[in-house]
């Protein structure tokens, strides 16, 4: 793990834009942002990429926002800032309807035409171009790299102050111990659940996409088996600021990641393929009109089941032509 981390870890500062322009050659680069109700942040991200990496220099060829059934002005804001907006449902028309981030990512990959595709979350604040250039660096300069994962410091702001690395609670409490236990080859990834990553399109098209919050976990595990650890890399992107979810939401996220890991354990024969774990998560909410008298809490049951889109390469011929989302 230490040898891999030393060999395959770089910093965004190692990849100045001018160097990437020279290394790009004839390759095409797409940037995809999955977005659901992100009108407050998506415009600034799109505008930054458009200005610094498309208008000033021809590094990014295609900038796509995938509208994941937003009910706010995400589509209009993204388009006004300079992105092409496609609908998750339009890109998956004719296929089973799935929900969650992973399906939006799959739709974005289906829409993208670049040889290299970078994914960036749409809820980032204080976004800077190096979030994209850092991810692209190893891919454009080293043909032996197929996938690059970002990592960063994630400050957690609360009423008592700022904890410099307080974000990433699901990573530290659940995902990292689980990966170390079953997939120790991946232990060197600082942020295995990071939403910023990039890969070669032909490689990404050969792995399935889990529909919910297990997509990043599944992608790392599946790529490890497909291309091997040496084809995976990571890059330090500095500091990441974004919206944090409450503890109950993190619990549901953790459950989806655990279900995703279970499916991979079954495929490797490490878990009984006949055993289907429950996809219902019981949580407790303090107070409320339905609080039980002896608990002073409501019982909240959530369906955290995850599904998968098969690898894009298997379904490419079934997909509709790319359709731009209506305003």
PDB file of C-alpha atoms in Angstrom:
ATOM      1  CA  UNK A   1       0.000   0.000   0.000  1.00  0.00           C
ATOM      2  CA  UNK A   2       2.796   2.425   0.879  1.00  0.00           C
ATOM      3  CA  UNK A   3       4.620   1.661  -2.346  1.00  0.00           C
ATOM      4  CA  UNK A   4       1.477   2.247  -4.408  1.00  0.00           C
ATOM      5  CA  UNK A   5       0.594   5.463  -2.566  1.00  0.00           C
ATOM      6  CA  UNK A   6       4.086   6.827  -3.131  1.00  0.00           C
ATOM      7  CA  UNK A   7       4.121   5.886  -6.797  1.00  0.00           C
ATOM      8  CA  UNK A   8       0.540   6.767  -7.735  1.00  0.00           C
ATOM      9  CA  UNK A   9      -0.188   9.874  -5.624  1.00  0.00           C
ATOM     10  CA  UNK A  10       0.323  13.380  -6.958  1.00  0.00           C
ATOM     11  CA  UNK A  11      -0.865  16.891  -6.170  1.00  0.00           C
ATOM     12  CA  UNK A  12      -3.018  19.139  -8.312  1.00  0.00           C
ATOM     13  CA  UNK A  13      -0.096  21.579  -8.318  1.00  0.00           C
ATOM     14  CA  UNK A  14       1.915  19.006 -10.289  1.00  0.00           C
ATOM     15  CA  UNK A  15      -0.385  19.459 -13.276  1.00  0.00           C
ATOM     16  CA  UNK A  16      -0.327  23.030 -14.621  1.00  0.00           C
ATOM     17  CA  UNK A  17      -2.781  23.693 -17.418  1.00  0.00           C
ATOM     18  CA  UNK A  18      -0.077  24.441 -19.974  1.00  0.00           C
ATOM     19  CA  UNK A  19       1.502  21.023 -19.427  1.00  0.00           C
ATOM     20  CA  UNK A  20      -1.863  19.314 -19.875  1.00  0.00           C
ATOM     21  CA  UNK A  21      -2.598  21.186 -23.101  1.00  0.00           C
ATOM     22  CA  UNK A  22       0.686  19.912 -24.507  1.00  0.00           C
ATOM     23  CA  UNK A  23       0.009  16.357 -23.350  1.00  0.00           C
ATOM     24  CA  UNK A  24      -3.615  16.261 -24.506  1.00  0.00           C
ATOM     25  CA  UNK A  25      -2.902  15.831 -28.200  1.00  0.00           C
ATOM     26  CA  UNK A  26      -5.968  14.591 -30.047  1.00  0.00           C
ATOM     27  CA  UNK A  27      -7.712  13.330 -26.924  1.00  0.00           C
ATOM     28  CA  UNK A  28     -11.114  14.768 -26.084  1.00  0.00           C
ATOM     29  CA  UNK A  29     -12.027  15.624 -22.497  1.00  0.00           C
ATOM     30  CA  UNK A  30     -15.512  15.684 -21.006  1.00  0.00           C
ATOM     31  CA  UNK A  31     -16.521  16.985 -17.575  1.00  0.00           C
ATOM     32  CA  UNK A  32     -19.786  15.698 -16.111  1.00  0.00           C
ATOM     33  CA  UNK A  33     -21.674  17.115 -13.127  1.00  0.00           C
ATOM     34  CA  UNK A  34     -24.584  15.075 -11.725  1.00  0.00           C
ATOM     35  CA  UNK A  35     -26.999  17.563 -10.162  1.00  0.00           C
ATOM     36  CA  UNK A  36     -30.225  17.328  -8.205  1.00  0.00           C
ATOM     37  CA  UNK A  37     -31.543  20.617  -6.814  1.00  0.00           C
ATOM     38  CA  UNK A  38     -28.135  22.345  -6.836  1.00  0.00           C
ATOM     39  CA  UNK A  39     -29.148  25.767  -8.162  1.00  0.00           C
ATOM     40  CA  UNK A  40     -27.140  27.476  -5.401  1.00  0.00           C
ATOM     41  CA  UNK A  41     -23.765  26.052  -6.468  1.00  0.00           C
ATOM     42  CA  UNK A  42     -23.886  24.510  -9.937  1.00  0.00           C
ATOM     43  CA  UNK A  43     -23.712  27.827 -11.793  1.00  0.00           C
ATOM     44  CA  UNK A  44     -20.436  28.923 -10.227  1.00  0.00           C
ATOM     45  CA  UNK A  45     -18.815  25.540 -10.914  1.00  0.00           C
ATOM     46  CA  UNK A  46     -19.901  25.535 -14.550  1.00  0.00           C
ATOM     47  CA  UNK A  47     -18.844  29.149 -15.068  1.00  0.00           C
ATOM     48  CA  UNK A  48     -15.395  28.462 -13.615  1.00  0.00           C
ATOM     49  CA  UNK A  49     -14.777  25.445 -15.838  1.00  0.00           C
ATOM     50  CA  UNK A  50     -16.121  27.275 -18.882  1.00  0.00           C
ATOM     51  CA  UNK A  51     -13.962  30.370 -18.338  1.00  0.00           C
ATOM     52  CA  UNK A  52     -10.676  28.808 -17.273  1.00  0.00           C
ATOM     53  CA  UNK A  53     -10.598  25.463 -19.071  1.00  0.00           C
ATOM     54  CA  UNK A  54     -12.660  26.038 -22.215  1.00  0.00           C
ATOM     55  CA  UNK A  55     -12.630  29.716 -23.197  1.00  0.00           C
ATOM     56  CA  UNK A  56      -9.120  30.663 -22.059  1.00  0.00           C
ATOM     57  CA  UNK A  57      -7.497  27.352 -22.997  1.00  0.00           C
ATOM     58  CA  UNK A  58      -8.900  24.401 -24.986  1.00  0.00           C
ATOM     59  CA  UNK A  59      -8.481  21.729 -22.312  1.00  0.00           C
ATOM     60  CA  UNK A  60     -12.099  20.678 -21.715  1.00  0.00           C
ATOM     61  CA  UNK A  61     -14.056  19.921 -24.873  1.00  0.00           C
ATOM     62  CA  UNK A  62     -17.423  19.099 -23.363  1.00  0.00           C
ATOM     63  CA  UNK A  63     -19.166  20.255 -20.177  1.00  0.00           C
ATOM     64  CA  UNK A  64     -22.327  18.345 -19.257  1.00  0.00           C
ATOM     65  CA  UNK A  65     -24.700  18.752 -16.321  1.00  0.00           C
ATOM     66  CA  UNK A  66     -26.986  15.780 -15.760  1.00  0.00           C
ATOM     67  CA  UNK A  67     -30.304  16.961 -14.356  1.00  0.00           C
ATOM     68  CA  UNK A  68     -31.321  14.268 -11.879  1.00  0.00           C
ATOM     69  CA  UNK A  69     -35.035  15.151 -11.621  1.00  0.00           C
ATOM     70  CA  UNK A  70     -34.451  18.564 -10.043  1.00  0.00           C
ATOM     71  CA  UNK A  71     -37.430  20.559  -8.846  1.00  0.00           C
ATOM     72  CA  UNK A  72     -35.595  23.879  -8.584  1.00  0.00           C
ATOM     73  CA  UNK A  73     -33.787  26.018 -11.209  1.00  0.00           C
ATOM     74  CA  UNK A  74     -30.734  23.750 -11.546  1.00  0.00           C
ATOM     75  CA  UNK A  75     -31.272  23.229 -15.281  1.00  0.00           C
ATOM     76  CA  UNK A  76     -31.730  26.919 -16.091  1.00  0.00           C
ATOM     77  CA  UNK A  77     -28.790  28.019 -13.927  1.00  0.00           C
ATOM     78  CA  UNK A  78     -26.439  25.418 -15.398  1.00  0.00           C
ATOM     79  CA  UNK A  79     -27.376  26.267 -18.958  1.00  0.00           C
ATOM     80  CA  UNK A  80     -27.037  30.008 -18.365  1.00  0.00           C
ATOM     81  CA  UNK A  81     -23.545  29.426 -16.976  1.00  0.00           C
ATOM     82  CA  UNK A  82     -22.468  27.600 -20.125  1.00  0.00           C
ATOM     83  CA  UNK A  83     -23.132  23.892 -19.665  1.00  0.00           C
ATOM     84  CA  UNK A  84     -24.995  21.488 -21.876  1.00  0.00           C
ATOM     85  CA  UNK A  85     -27.777  20.015 -19.746  1.00  0.00           C
ATOM     86  CA  UNK A  86     -29.100  16.510 -20.320  1.00  0.00           C
ATOM     87  CA  UNK A  87     -31.873  14.739 -18.488  1.00  0.00           C
ATOM     88  CA  UNK A  88     -31.114  11.583 -16.550  1.00  0.00           C
ATOM     89  CA  UNK A  89     -34.473  10.155 -17.604  1.00  0.00           C
ATOM     90  CA  UNK A  90     -33.976  11.041 -21.266  1.00  0.00           C
ATOM     91  CA  UNK A  91     -30.599   9.301 -21.361  1.00  0.00           C
ATOM     92  CA  UNK A  92     -32.003   6.137 -19.769  1.00  0.00           C
ATOM     93  CA  UNK A  93     -35.310   6.031 -21.650  1.00  0.00           C
ATOM     94  CA  UNK A  94     -36.339   2.473 -22.418  1.00  0.00           C
ATOM     95  CA  UNK A  95     -34.356   1.077 -19.473  1.00  0.00           C
ATOM     96  CA  UNK A  96     -35.654   0.307 -15.964  1.00  0.00           C
ATOM     97  CA  UNK A  97     -36.150   3.472 -13.917  1.00  0.00           C
ATOM     98  CA  UNK A  98     -33.534   3.851 -11.192  1.00  0.00           C
ATOM     99  CA  UNK A  99     -32.909   6.584  -8.658  1.00  0.00           C
ATOM    100  CA  UNK A 100     -29.862   8.091  -7.024  1.00  0.00           C
ATOM    101  CA  UNK A 101     -26.512   9.561  -7.866  1.00  0.00           C
ATOM    102  CA  UNK A 102     -25.073   6.475  -9.508  1.00  0.00           C
ATOM    103  CA  UNK A 103     -27.746   6.438 -12.185  1.00  0.00           C
ATOM    104  CA  UNK A 104     -27.103  10.115 -12.943  1.00  0.00           C
ATOM    105  CA  UNK A 105     -23.398   9.353 -13.336  1.00  0.00           C
ATOM    106  CA  UNK A 106     -24.192   6.492 -15.704  1.00  0.00           C
ATOM    107  CA  UNK A 107     -26.412   8.808 -17.750  1.00  0.00           C
ATOM    108  CA  UNK A 108     -23.591  11.358 -17.851  1.00  0.00           C
ATOM    109  CA  UNK A 109     -21.134   8.770 -19.108  1.00  0.00           C
ATOM    110  CA  UNK A 110     -23.656   7.757 -21.758  1.00  0.00           C
ATOM    111  CA  UNK A 111     -23.969  11.381 -22.868  1.00  0.00           C
ATOM    112  CA  UNK A 112     -20.247  12.154 -22.816  1.00  0.00           C
ATOM    113  CA  UNK A 113     -18.186  11.771 -25.963  1.00  0.00           C
ATOM    114  CA  UNK A 114     -14.723  12.440 -24.537  1.00  0.00           C
ATOM    115  CA  UNK A 115     -11.913   9.901 -24.415  1.00  0.00           C
ATOM    116  CA  UNK A 116     -11.374  10.996 -20.811  1.00  0.00           C
ATOM    117  CA  UNK A 117     -14.357  11.738 -18.563  1.00  0.00           C
ATOM    118  CA  UNK A 118     -14.100  13.634 -15.268  1.00  0.00           C
ATOM    119  CA  UNK A 119     -16.922  13.665 -12.710  1.00  0.00           C
ATOM    120  CA  UNK A 120     -17.366  16.573 -10.305  1.00  0.00           C
ATOM    121  CA  UNK A 121     -20.058  16.930  -7.640  1.00  0.00           C
ATOM    122  CA  UNK A 122     -22.365  19.893  -8.156  1.00  0.00           C
ATOM    123  CA  UNK A 123     -22.595  21.001  -4.505  1.00  0.00           C
ATOM    124  CA  UNK A 124     -19.021  22.275  -4.139  1.00  0.00           C
ATOM    125  CA  UNK A 125     -18.386  25.784  -2.827  1.00  0.00           C
ATOM    126  CA  UNK A 126     -15.317  27.917  -3.610  1.00  0.00           C
ATOM    127  CA  UNK A 127     -14.675  25.713  -6.637  1.00  0.00           C
ATOM    128  CA  UNK A 128     -11.354  26.156  -8.450  1.00  0.00           C
ATOM    129  CA  UNK A 129     -10.119  24.848 -11.831  1.00  0.00           C
ATOM    130  CA  UNK A 130      -7.508  22.607 -10.223  1.00  0.00           C
ATOM    131  CA  UNK A 131     -10.294  20.243  -9.185  1.00  0.00           C
ATOM    132  CA  UNK A 132     -10.479  19.301 -12.856  1.00  0.00           C
ATOM    133  CA  UNK A 133      -6.855  19.728 -13.952  1.00  0.00           C
ATOM    134  CA  UNK A 134      -5.618  17.635 -11.026  1.00  0.00           C
ATOM    135  CA  UNK A 135      -7.826  14.732 -12.051  1.00  0.00           C
ATOM    136  CA  UNK A 136      -6.830  14.982 -15.700  1.00  0.00           C
ATOM    137  CA  UNK A 137      -3.075  15.189 -15.151  1.00  0.00           C
ATOM    138  CA  UNK A 138      -2.175  11.516 -14.666  1.00  0.00           C
ATOM    139  CA  UNK A 139      -4.581  10.390 -17.396  1.00  0.00           C
ATOM    140  CA  UNK A 140      -3.294  12.777 -20.071  1.00  0.00           C
ATOM    141  CA  UNK A 141       0.377  12.184 -19.315  1.00  0.00           C
ATOM    142  CA  UNK A 142       0.577   8.483 -18.457  1.00  0.00           C
ATOM    143  CA  UNK A 143      -1.146   5.875 -20.657  1.00  0.00           C
ATOM    144  CA  UNK A 144      -0.791   3.247 -17.922  1.00  0.00           C
ATOM    145  CA  UNK A 145      -3.250   5.158 -15.685  1.00  0.00           C
ATOM    146  CA  UNK A 146      -6.913   4.377 -16.283  1.00  0.00           C
ATOM    147  CA  UNK A 147      -8.609   6.025 -13.303  1.00  0.00           C
ATOM    148  CA  UNK A 148      -7.813   8.893 -10.923  1.00  0.00           C
ATOM    149  CA  UNK A 149      -9.511   9.585  -7.604  1.00  0.00           C
ATOM    150  CA  UNK A 150      -9.399  12.950  -5.862  1.00  0.00           C
ATOM    151  CA  UNK A 151      -8.743  13.482  -2.167  1.00  0.00           C
ATOM    152  CA  UNK A 152      -8.758  16.569   0.030  1.00  0.00           C
ATOM    153  CA  UNK A 153      -9.257  18.049   3.463  1.00  0.00           C
ATOM    154  CA  UNK A 154     -12.952  18.319   4.311  1.00  0.00           C
ATOM    155  CA  UNK A 155     -13.663  20.910   7.030  1.00  0.00           C
ATOM    156  CA  UNK A 156     -16.793  20.347   9.113  1.00  0.00           C
ATOM    157  CA  UNK A 157     -18.445  23.585  10.223  1.00  0.00           C
ATOM    158  CA  UNK A 158     -20.623  23.413  13.320  1.00  0.00           C
ATOM    159  CA  UNK A 159     -21.878  25.712  16.024  1.00  0.00           C
ATOM    160  CA  UNK A 160     -18.745  25.069  18.054  1.00  0.00           C
ATOM    161  CA  UNK A 161     -16.354  25.979  15.256  1.00  0.00           C
ATOM    162  CA  UNK A 162     -14.558  24.347  12.347  1.00  0.00           C
ATOM    163  CA  UNK A 163     -12.996  20.902  12.478  1.00  0.00           C
ATOM    164  CA  UNK A 164     -10.349  20.859   9.746  1.00  0.00           C
ATOM    165  CA  UNK A 165     -10.862  17.210   8.803  1.00  0.00           C
ATOM    166  CA  UNK A 166     -14.238  16.590  10.390  1.00  0.00           C
ATOM    167  CA  UNK A 167     -15.936  15.792   7.107  1.00  0.00           C
ATOM    168  CA  UNK A 168     -15.878  12.333   5.633  1.00  0.00           C
ATOM    169  CA  UNK A 169     -17.520  10.675   8.627  1.00  0.00           C
ATOM    170  CA  UNK A 170     -18.903   7.781   6.583  1.00  0.00           C
ATOM    171  CA  UNK A 171     -15.448   7.185   5.148  1.00  0.00           C
ATOM    172  CA  UNK A 172     -13.710   6.972   8.513  1.00  0.00           C
ATOM    173  CA  UNK A 173     -16.392   5.127  10.473  1.00  0.00           C
ATOM    174  CA  UNK A 174     -17.559   2.619   7.892  1.00  0.00           C
ATOM    175  CA  UNK A 175     -16.047   2.626   4.389  1.00  0.00           C
ATOM    176  CA  UNK A 176     -12.365   2.630   5.317  1.00  0.00           C
ATOM    177  CA  UNK A 177     -12.585  -0.174   7.915  1.00  0.00           C
ATOM    178  CA  UNK A 178     -14.673  -2.242   5.483  1.00  0.00           C
ATOM    179  CA  UNK A 179     -12.270  -1.778   2.551  1.00  0.00           C
ATOM    180  CA  UNK A 180      -9.271  -2.551   4.752  1.00  0.00           C
ATOM    181  CA  UNK A 181     -10.973  -5.737   5.885  1.00  0.00           C
ATOM    182  CA  UNK A 182     -11.981  -7.141   2.506  1.00  0.00           C
ATOM    183  CA  UNK A 183     -10.049  -5.168  -0.134  1.00  0.00           C
ATOM    184  CA  UNK A 184      -6.793  -4.135   1.575  1.00  0.00           C
ATOM    185  CA  UNK A 185      -5.279  -3.283  -1.831  1.00  0.00           C
ATOM    186  CA  UNK A 186      -7.491  -0.173  -1.754  1.00  0.00           C
ATOM    187  CA  UNK A 187      -6.318   0.939   1.689  1.00  0.00           C
ATOM    188  CA  UNK A 188      -4.064   3.604   0.178  1.00  0.00           C
ATOM    189  CA  UNK A 189      -6.956   5.691  -1.118  1.00  0.00           C
ATOM    190  CA  UNK A 190      -7.337   8.701   1.169  1.00  0.00           C
ATOM    191  CA  UNK A 191     -10.916   9.451   0.089  1.00  0.00           C
ATOM    192  CA  UNK A 192     -12.461   6.278  -1.358  1.00  0.00           C
ATOM    193  CA  UNK A 193     -15.923   7.911  -1.393  1.00  0.00           C
ATOM    194  CA  UNK A 194     -14.815  11.154  -3.033  1.00  0.00           C
ATOM    195  CA  UNK A 195     -17.175  12.469  -5.694  1.00  0.00           C
ATOM    196  CA  UNK A 196     -14.389  13.883  -7.852  1.00  0.00           C
ATOM    197  CA  UNK A 197     -12.708  11.353 -10.132  1.00  0.00           C
ATOM    198  CA  UNK A 198     -11.860  10.762 -13.775  1.00  0.00           C
ATOM    199  CA  UNK A 199     -11.208   7.826 -16.042  1.00  0.00           C
ATOM    200  CA  UNK A 200     -10.819   6.665 -19.592  1.00  0.00           C
ATOM    201  CA  UNK A 201     -14.252   6.372 -21.106  1.00  0.00           C
ATOM    202  CA  UNK A 202     -13.670   2.922 -22.573  1.00  0.00           C
ATOM    203  CA  UNK A 203     -12.674   1.628 -19.121  1.00  0.00           C
ATOM    204  CA  UNK A 204     -15.554   3.289 -17.256  1.00  0.00           C
ATOM    205  CA  UNK A 205     -17.934   1.824 -19.823  1.00  0.00           C
ATOM    206  CA  UNK A 206     -16.902  -1.674 -18.752  1.00  0.00           C
ATOM    207  CA  UNK A 207     -18.022  -1.470 -15.111  1.00  0.00           C
ATOM    208  CA  UNK A 208     -21.565  -1.341 -13.695  1.00  0.00           C
ATOM    209  CA  UNK A 209     -22.836   1.736 -11.858  1.00  0.00           C
ATOM    210  CA  UNK A 210     -24.672   1.238  -8.571  1.00  0.00           C
ATOM    211  CA  UNK A 211     -27.727   3.450  -8.458  1.00  0.00           C
ATOM    212  CA  UNK A 212     -27.338   4.960  -4.983  1.00  0.00           C
ATOM    213  CA  UNK A 213     -24.537   6.078  -2.695  1.00  0.00           C
ATOM    214  CA  UNK A 214     -22.654   2.845  -3.200  1.00  0.00           C
ATOM    215  CA  UNK A 215     -21.480   3.937  -6.651  1.00  0.00           C
ATOM    216  CA  UNK A 216     -18.020   5.102  -5.574  1.00  0.00           C
ATOM    217  CA  UNK A 217     -17.369   1.982  -3.493  1.00  0.00           C
ATOM    218  CA  UNK A 218     -18.478  -0.337  -6.279  1.00  0.00           C
ATOM    219  CA  UNK A 219     -16.450   1.553  -8.873  1.00  0.00           C
ATOM    220  CA  UNK A 220     -13.197   1.211  -6.925  1.00  0.00           C
ATOM    221  CA  UNK A 221     -13.731  -2.479  -6.237  1.00  0.00           C
ATOM    222  CA  UNK A 222     -14.782  -3.268  -9.800  1.00  0.00           C
ATOM    223  CA  UNK A 223     -11.941  -1.283 -11.355  1.00  0.00           C
ATOM    224  CA  UNK A 224      -9.450  -2.990  -9.065  1.00  0.00           C
ATOM    225  CA  UNK A 225     -10.610  -6.330 -10.451  1.00  0.00           C
ATOM    226  CA  UNK A 226     -10.828  -5.068 -14.043  1.00  0.00           C
ATOM    227  CA  UNK A 227      -7.553  -3.172 -14.529  1.00  0.00           C
ATOM    228  CA  UNK A 228      -5.535  -3.798 -11.367  1.00  0.00           C
ATOM    229  CA  UNK A 229      -4.239  -1.473  -8.664  1.00  0.00           C
ATOM    230  CA  UNK A 230      -1.340  -0.101 -10.716  1.00  0.00           C
ATOM    231  CA  UNK A 231      -3.795   1.453 -13.206  1.00  0.00           C
ATOM    232  CA  UNK A 232      -5.448   3.430 -10.400  1.00  0.00           C
ATOM    233  CA  UNK A 233      -4.107   6.719  -9.041  1.00  0.00           C
ATOM    234  CA  UNK A 234      -5.083   9.540  -6.696  1.00  0.00           C
ATOM    235  CA  UNK A 235      -4.450  13.283  -6.579  1.00  0.00           C
ATOM    236  CA  UNK A 236      -4.480  15.778  -3.723  1.00  0.00           C
ATOM    237  CA  UNK A 237      -6.989  18.534  -4.546  1.00  0.00           C
ATOM    238  CA  UNK A 238      -6.425  20.599  -1.413  1.00  0.00           C
ATOM    239  CA  UNK A 239      -9.603  21.502   0.447  1.00  0.00           C
ATOM    240  CA  UNK A 240     -13.198  20.653  -0.430  1.00  0.00           C
ATOM    241  CA  UNK A 241     -16.142  22.663   0.869  1.00  0.00           C
ATOM    242  CA  UNK A 242     -19.658  21.417   0.349  1.00  0.00           C
ATOM    243  CA  UNK A 243     -23.007  20.846   2.002  1.00  0.00           C
ATOM    244  CA  UNK A 244     -22.931  18.323   4.845  1.00  0.00           C
ATOM    245  CA  UNK A 245     -25.737  15.892   5.557  1.00  0.00           C
ATOM    246  CA  UNK A 246     -27.193  15.097   8.958  1.00  0.00           C
ATOM    247  CA  UNK A 247     -26.380  11.941  10.881  1.00  0.00           C
ATOM    248  CA  UNK A 248     -29.554  10.095   9.870  1.00  0.00           C
ATOM    249  CA  UNK A 249     -28.815  10.718   6.186  1.00  0.00           C
ATOM    250  CA  UNK A 250     -25.255   9.472   6.686  1.00  0.00           C
ATOM    251  CA  UNK A 251     -26.698   6.321   8.231  1.00  0.00           C
ATOM    252  CA  UNK A 252     -28.763   5.668   5.116  1.00  0.00           C
ATOM    253  CA  UNK A 253     -25.722   6.332   2.955  1.00  0.00           C
ATOM    254  CA  UNK A 254     -23.694   3.862   5.006  1.00  0.00           C
ATOM    255  CA  UNK A 255     -26.376   1.206   4.631  1.00  0.00           C
ATOM    256  CA  UNK A 256     -26.294   1.528   0.846  1.00  0.00           C
ATOM    257  CA  UNK A 257     -22.519   1.223   0.829  1.00  0.00           C
ATOM    258  CA  UNK A 258     -22.721  -1.892   2.997  1.00  0.00           C
ATOM    259  CA  UNK A 259     -25.277  -3.472   0.668  1.00  0.00           C
ATOM    260  CA  UNK A 260     -23.023  -2.653  -2.272  1.00  0.00           C
ATOM    261  CA  UNK A 261     -20.044  -4.264  -0.581  1.00  0.00           C
ATOM    262  CA  UNK A 262     -22.138  -7.330   0.224  1.00  0.00           C
ATOM    263  CA  UNK A 263     -22.978  -7.776  -3.459  1.00  0.00           C
ATOM    264  CA  UNK A 264     -19.267  -7.699  -4.330  1.00  0.00           C
ATOM    265  CA  UNK A 265     -18.482 -10.199  -1.586  1.00  0.00           C
ATOM    266  CA  UNK A 266     -21.127 -12.500  -3.028  1.00  0.00           C
ATOM    267  CA  UNK A 267     -19.614 -12.246  -6.491  1.00  0.00           C
ATOM    268  CA  UNK A 268     -16.233 -13.278  -5.127  1.00  0.00           C
ATOM    269  CA  UNK A 269     -17.743 -16.195  -3.232  1.00  0.00           C
ATOM    270  CA  UNK A 270     -16.968 -14.640   0.149  1.00  0.00           C
ATOM    271  CA  UNK A 271     -20.638 -14.340   1.116  1.00  0.00           C
ATOM    272  CA  UNK A 272     -23.468 -16.818   0.705  1.00  0.00           C
ATOM    273  CA  UNK A 273     -25.101 -16.024  -2.659  1.00  0.00           C
ATOM    274  CA  UNK A 274     -28.409 -17.371  -1.364  1.00  0.00           C
ATOM    275  CA  UNK A 275     -28.576 -14.881   1.512  1.00  0.00           C
ATOM    276  CA  UNK A 276     -30.229 -11.574   0.690  1.00  0.00           C
ATOM    277  CA  UNK A 277     -29.675  -8.955   3.398  1.00  0.00           C
ATOM    278  CA  UNK A 278     -32.614  -6.775   4.308  1.00  0.00           C
ATOM    279  CA  UNK A 279     -32.809  -3.446   2.526  1.00  0.00           C
ATOM    280  CA  UNK A 280     -34.904  -1.815   5.240  1.00  0.00           C
ATOM    281  CA  UNK A 281     -33.115   0.447   7.701  1.00  0.00           C
ATOM    282  CA  UNK A 282     -34.786   1.293  11.020  1.00  0.00           C
ATOM    283  CA  UNK A 283     -33.886   4.651  12.552  1.00  0.00           C
ATOM    284  CA  UNK A 284     -35.300   6.769  15.355  1.00  0.00           C
ATOM    285  CA  UNK A 285     -36.404  10.398  15.241  1.00  0.00           C
ATOM    286  CA  UNK A 286     -36.757  12.268  18.501  1.00  0.00           C
ATOM    287  CA  UNK A 287     -40.237  13.541  19.335  1.00  0.00           C
ATOM    288  CA  UNK A 288     -42.800  13.917  16.560  1.00  0.00           C
ATOM    289  CA  UNK A 289     -46.523  13.291  16.417  1.00  0.00           C
ATOM    290  CA  UNK A 290     -46.047   9.532  16.009  1.00  0.00           C
ATOM    291  CA  UNK A 291     -43.569   9.116  18.845  1.00  0.00           C
ATOM    292  CA  UNK A 292     -44.023   5.909  20.796  1.00  0.00           C
ATOM    293  CA  UNK A 293     -44.836   6.573  24.468  1.00  0.00           C
ATOM    294  CA  UNK A 294     -41.981   4.578  25.960  1.00  0.00           C
ATOM    295  CA  UNK A 295     -39.403   5.788  23.465  1.00  0.00           C
ATOM    296  CA  UNK A 296     -40.233   9.455  22.972  1.00  0.00           C
ATOM    297  CA  UNK A 297     -39.140   8.818  19.398  1.00  0.00           C
ATOM    298  CA  UNK A 298     -40.683   8.018  16.065  1.00  0.00           C
ATOM    299  CA  UNK A 299     -39.598   4.864  14.287  1.00  0.00           C
ATOM    300  CA  UNK A 300     -38.534   5.692  10.733  1.00  0.00           C
ATOM    301  CA  UNK A 301     -38.020   2.848   8.270  1.00  0.00           C
ATOM    302  CA  UNK A 302     -36.211   3.606   4.988  1.00  0.00           C
ATOM    303  CA  UNK A 303     -35.730   1.434   1.927  1.00  0.00           C
ATOM    304  CA  UNK A 304     -31.989   1.604   1.215  1.00  0.00           C
ATOM    305  CA  UNK A 305     -31.933  -0.992  -1.547  1.00  0.00           C
ATOM    306  CA  UNK A 306     -29.456  -0.444  -4.359  1.00  0.00           C
ATOM    307  CA  UNK A 307     -29.698  -1.513  -7.974  1.00  0.00           C
ATOM    308  CA  UNK A 308     -27.172  -1.398 -10.808  1.00  0.00           C
ATOM    309  CA  UNK A 309     -26.946  -0.229 -14.367  1.00  0.00           C
ATOM    310  CA  UNK A 310     -24.994  -2.820 -16.333  1.00  0.00           C
ATOM    311  CA  UNK A 311     -21.761  -1.618 -17.937  1.00  0.00           C
ATOM    312  CA  UNK A 312     -22.510   1.022 -20.548  1.00  0.00           C
ATOM    313  CA  UNK A 313     -20.677  -0.988 -23.192  1.00  0.00           C
ATOM    314  CA  UNK A 314     -23.355  -3.669 -22.932  1.00  0.00           C
ATOM    315  CA  UNK A 315     -26.259  -1.258 -23.494  1.00  0.00           C
ATOM    316  CA  UNK A 316     -24.794   1.413 -25.762  1.00  0.00           C
ATOM    317  CA  UNK A 317     -26.844   0.229 -28.742  1.00  0.00           C
ATOM    318  CA  UNK A 318     -30.105   0.577 -26.769  1.00  0.00           C
ATOM    319  CA  UNK A 319     -29.650   4.197 -25.747  1.00  0.00           C
ATOM    320  CA  UNK A 320     -31.414   7.154 -27.363  1.00  0.00           C
ATOM    321  CA  UNK A 321     -29.443   9.905 -29.016  1.00  0.00           C
ATOM    322  CA  UNK A 322     -28.319  12.543 -26.564  1.00  0.00           C
ATOM    323  CA  UNK A 323     -31.161  14.912 -25.735  1.00  0.00           C
ATOM    324  CA  UNK A 324     -30.639  18.311 -24.166  1.00  0.00           C
ATOM    325  CA  UNK A 325     -32.884  18.949 -21.185  1.00  0.00           C
ATOM    326  CA  UNK A 326     -35.627  21.543 -21.564  1.00  0.00           C
ATOM    327  CA  UNK A 327     -35.322  24.764 -19.623  1.00  0.00           C
TER     328      UNK A 327
END
